[in-house]
Short mmCIF file of C-alpha atoms in Angstrom, two decimals:
data_model
loop_
_atom_site.label_atom_id
_atom_site.label_comp_id
_atom_site.label_asym_id
_atom_site.label_seq_id
_atom_site.Cartn_x
_atom_site.Cartn_y
_atom_site.Cartn_z
CA LYS A 54 84.47 80.12 120.50
CA GLN A 55 85.84 79.40 124.17
CA GLU A 56 86.03 75.47 124.63
CA VAL A 57 86.61 74.26 128.20
CA THR A 58 87.68 70.42 128.85
CA GLN A 59 87.80 68.94 132.26
CA ILE A 60 89.74 65.51 132.42
CA PRO A 61 89.17 62.85 133.99
CA ALA A 62 85.46 62.95 133.64
CA ALA A 63 85.20 60.91 136.52
CA LEU A 64 87.67 59.82 139.29
CA SER A 65 87.65 57.05 142.12
CA VAL A 66 90.15 56.82 144.81
CA PRO A 67 90.98 55.42 148.60
CA GLU A 68 90.78 58.36 151.32
CA GLY A 69 94.07 59.97 152.14
CA GLU A 70 95.00 59.89 148.22
CA ASN A 71 96.35 63.56 147.16
CA LEU A 72 95.12 64.10 143.55
CA VAL A 73 94.58 66.30 140.51
CA LEU A 74 91.79 67.37 138.59
CA ASN A 75 92.51 68.93 135.48
CA CYS A 76 91.18 71.84 133.26
CA SER A 77 92.26 73.01 129.81
CA PHE A 78 90.60 76.20 127.54
CA THR A 79 91.19 77.39 124.29
CA ASP A 80 91.35 81.18 124.24
CA SER A 81 93.98 82.46 126.75
CA ALA A 82 92.41 85.77 126.75
CA ILE A 83 90.45 85.23 130.33
CA TYR A 84 90.31 87.21 133.27
CA ASN A 85 90.16 84.76 135.50
CA LEU A 86 89.51 81.21 136.08
CA GLN A 87 86.70 79.61 138.99
CA TRP A 88 86.64 76.16 140.72
CA PHE A 89 83.12 75.40 141.79
CA ARG A 90 82.06 72.10 143.90
CA GLN A 91 78.84 70.46 142.71
CA ASP A 92 76.82 68.12 145.15
CA PRO A 93 74.32 65.89 143.84
CA GLY A 94 71.28 67.95 143.45
CA LYS A 95 72.19 70.98 145.03
CA GLY A 96 73.66 74.40 143.20
CA LEU A 97 77.58 75.24 143.01
CA THR A 98 79.72 76.46 145.56
CA SER A 99 82.64 79.01 144.53
CA LEU A 100 86.06 76.93 145.51
CA LEU A 101 88.72 79.02 144.59
CA LEU A 102 89.10 82.39 142.38
CA ILE A 103 92.83 82.52 140.28
CA GLN A 104 93.20 86.12 138.54
CA SER A 105 94.96 85.56 135.06
CA SER A 106 97.69 87.45 136.27
CA GLN A 107 97.90 84.58 139.45
CA ARG A 108 100.06 80.91 139.19
CA GLU A 109 98.18 79.64 142.06
CA GLN A 110 95.54 80.28 144.97
CA THR A 111 95.36 78.17 147.91
CA SER A 112 92.30 77.45 150.38
CA GLY A 113 92.74 74.79 152.93
CA ARG A 114 94.05 71.50 151.54
CA LEU A 115 93.10 72.86 148.08
CA ASN A 116 95.56 74.31 145.85
CA ALA A 117 94.57 75.29 142.05
CA SER A 118 97.48 76.51 139.86
CA LEU A 119 96.75 78.42 136.42
CA ASP A 120 99.21 78.74 133.04
CA LYS A 121 97.19 81.12 131.20
CA SER A 122 99.71 80.62 128.46
CA SER A 123 99.66 76.94 127.83
CA GLY A 124 95.83 77.10 128.47
CA ARG A 125 95.55 74.92 131.88
CA SER A 126 94.74 75.11 135.30
CA THR A 127 95.04 71.85 138.15
CA LEU A 128 92.92 71.74 141.48
CA TYR A 129 95.04 69.64 143.88
CA ILE A 130 93.19 68.19 146.82
CA ALA A 131 95.58 67.07 149.29
CA ALA A 132 94.84 64.17 152.07
CA SER A 133 91.19 63.26 150.40
CA GLN A 134 88.38 62.68 152.30
CA PRO A 135 84.96 60.94 151.83
CA GLY A 136 83.55 64.26 152.33
CA ASP A 137 85.54 65.76 149.14
CA SER A 138 83.08 63.65 147.01
CA ALA A 139 81.21 65.54 144.34
CA THR A 140 81.75 67.10 141.30
CA TYR A 141 84.05 69.67 140.41
CA LEU A 142 83.92 72.07 137.48
CA CYS A 143 86.12 74.83 136.08
CA ALA A 144 84.98 77.99 134.66
CA VAL A 145 87.08 80.68 132.83
CA MET A 146 85.82 84.39 132.28
CA GLU A 147 86.63 85.77 129.11
CA ASP A 148 87.68 89.08 129.14
CA ASN A 149 85.91 90.28 125.70
CA ALA A 150 82.45 88.99 126.79
CA GLY A 151 81.71 90.76 129.89
CA ASN A 152 81.37 88.59 132.89
CA MET A 153 80.16 85.44 131.27
CA LEU A 154 81.42 81.88 132.25
CA THR A 155 81.96 79.24 130.41
CA PHE A 156 82.01 75.99 131.68
CA GLY A 157 83.68 72.49 131.53
CA GLY A 158 81.80 69.14 131.83
CA GLY A 159 82.94 69.06 135.60
CA THR A 160 84.70 65.87 136.97
CA ARG A 161 82.71 63.29 139.15
CA LEU A 162 84.98 62.85 142.23
CA MET A 163 84.50 59.51 144.89
CA VAL A 164 86.78 59.37 147.78
CA LYS A 165 86.24 55.67 148.93
CA PRO A 166 86.47 55.42 152.92
CA ASP B 295 73.64 87.95 152.66
CA ALA B 296 71.52 84.79 152.01
CA GLY B 297 73.07 84.21 148.75
CA VAL B 298 71.09 83.96 145.51
CA ILE B 299 67.74 82.68 146.11
CA GLN B 300 65.85 80.67 143.72
CA SER B 301 62.32 79.45 143.70
CA PRO B 302 60.93 77.38 142.98
CA ARG B 303 62.97 74.58 143.77
CA HIS B 304 60.93 71.83 142.08
CA GLU B 305 58.65 72.38 139.64
CA VAL B 306 56.83 69.59 137.49
CA THR B 307 54.48 70.73 134.67
CA GLU B 308 52.63 69.32 131.72
CA MET B 309 53.74 69.88 128.39
CA GLY B 310 52.26 73.13 127.16
CA GLN B 311 51.99 75.01 130.26
CA GLU B 312 53.58 78.22 130.99
CA VAL B 313 56.71 78.14 133.48
CA THR B 314 57.84 80.60 135.35
CA LEU B 315 61.57 80.57 137.39
CA ARG B 316 62.28 83.10 139.69
CA CYS B 317 65.80 84.59 141.06
CA LYS B 318 66.91 87.30 143.84
CA PRO B 319 70.21 88.19 143.36
CA ILE B 320 72.58 89.25 146.15
CA SER B 321 71.93 92.14 147.09
CA GLY B 322 74.41 94.84 145.29
CA HIS B 323 75.55 92.77 142.55
CA ASN B 324 74.83 94.36 139.04
CA SER B 325 75.28 91.09 136.87
CA LEU B 326 72.82 88.61 136.52
CA PHE B 327 73.05 85.20 134.71
CA TRP B 328 70.48 82.06 133.74
CA TYR B 329 72.17 78.72 132.94
CA ARG B 330 70.83 75.31 132.36
CA GLN B 331 72.04 72.42 133.24
CA THR B 332 71.29 68.86 131.39
CA MET B 333 73.50 65.63 131.41
CA MET B 334 74.15 65.99 127.90
CA ARG B 335 75.53 69.28 127.68
CA GLY B 336 76.49 70.34 130.97
CA LEU B 337 76.31 73.72 132.14
CA GLU B 338 75.42 76.24 129.22
CA LEU B 339 74.79 80.12 129.46
CA LEU B 340 71.09 81.26 128.54
CA ILE B 341 71.15 84.92 128.93
CA TYR B 342 73.07 87.93 130.85
CA PHE B 343 71.73 91.39 132.51
CA ASN B 344 74.17 93.78 133.31
CA ASN B 345 72.56 96.74 135.61
CA ASN B 346 69.34 95.23 134.58
CA VAL B 347 70.07 95.69 130.99
CA PRO B 348 69.73 92.08 129.09
CA ILE B 349 73.65 92.12 127.41
CA ASP B 350 73.56 88.82 125.74
CA ASP B 351 70.74 86.42 124.98
CA SER B 352 72.40 84.19 122.54
CA GLY B 353 71.85 81.16 124.65
CA MET B 354 68.22 81.48 124.79
CA PRO B 355 67.17 78.04 122.76
CA GLU B 356 64.09 79.58 121.26
CA ASP B 357 61.33 82.21 121.44
CA ARG B 358 59.73 80.11 123.70
CA PHE B 359 61.96 81.30 126.14
CA SER B 360 62.04 84.88 127.62
CA ALA B 361 63.71 86.79 130.54
CA LYS B 362 63.20 89.86 132.35
CA MET B 363 64.80 91.81 135.03
CA PRO B 364 62.30 94.70 136.12
CA ASN B 365 64.81 95.80 139.04
CA ALA B 366 68.03 95.19 140.65
CA SER B 367 66.71 92.35 142.93
CA PHE B 368 64.50 89.93 140.64
CA SER B 369 64.49 88.24 137.83
CA THR B 370 62.52 85.76 136.12
CA LEU B 371 62.69 83.21 133.07
CA LYS B 372 59.47 82.23 131.38
CA ILE B 373 59.08 79.22 128.94
CA GLN B 374 55.63 79.13 127.43
CA PRO B 375 54.87 76.64 125.98
CA SER B 376 57.36 74.20 127.76
CA GLU B 377 58.34 71.23 126.14
CA PRO B 378 59.38 67.81 127.72
CA ARG B 379 62.73 68.74 126.28
CA ASP B 380 63.01 71.72 128.43
CA SER B 381 63.45 69.39 131.61
CA ALA B 382 66.80 70.36 133.36
CA VAL B 383 68.14 72.59 136.33
CA TYR B 384 67.93 76.08 135.72
CA PHE B 385 70.41 78.26 137.93
CA CYS B 386 70.54 81.57 138.42
CA ALA B 387 73.99 83.52 139.18
CA SER B 388 75.04 87.13 139.98
CA SER B 389 78.14 89.15 140.70
CA LEU B 390 79.68 91.92 141.12
CA GLY B 391 81.66 94.55 138.85
CA THR B 392 84.11 93.15 135.80
CA GLY B 393 87.45 91.92 135.54
CA TRP B 394 89.90 89.74 137.22
CA PHE B 395 88.84 89.42 140.57
CA THR B 396 84.70 88.94 139.74
CA GLU B 397 83.59 86.23 141.31
CA ALA B 398 79.67 84.30 140.61
CA PHE B 399 77.69 82.86 142.96
CA PHE B 400 75.14 80.55 142.21
CA GLY B 401 71.45 79.72 143.62
CA GLN B 402 70.42 76.03 144.55
CA GLY B 403 68.46 76.10 141.23
CA THR B 404 64.97 75.30 139.92
CA ARG B 405 64.84 71.45 138.80
CA LEU B 406 61.65 71.79 135.85
CA THR B 407 59.93 68.66 134.72
CA VAL B 408 58.25 68.86 131.69
CA VAL B 409 55.85 65.47 131.63
#
């Protein structure tokens, strides 16, 4: 059974710092990996999708990498801002389970002004 | 497109009552998912539909939970009778196709409180 783990569970950094969020998964037979952002009391917003054949994806100050063979992904946030404060979730879509996503527990990020 | 639309946004009900949550997926999407989020267990998949047909309901906690998708633009998740331990945020998500490029989009969720 696929298991997705995110470390750290919580992170607090001063504004302007570059930071890395980690995601690991146990079964490398995946179609893709998605990173989501969730603000308190809100739904999930898709940030980046990395297909299993890709190594990385970039969107603005966000860069996500994927090493499928080792079961790891990272989300790099450059020049963090207080508006980046949220919970970040990674999820994998397995290639033998339809379109179902298995989520990690999330990393709660706080960027202090 | 307005995205995935869920209603109601908040629901407070008494134990034993029936609760119905509603979801309208993104037009044209052929897969629909119901997830539940709690502090203790995070996000859990309850049930998954493809082309209106339930594919995997192994995540449905017990017989008190049921889900339907009568057409491509509407789905319901029903809890009868509701219990306090059902209190959670319930999310609906939809996606198109299958494979490497398939991206899931989530609604804003329904926060259910059973007292």
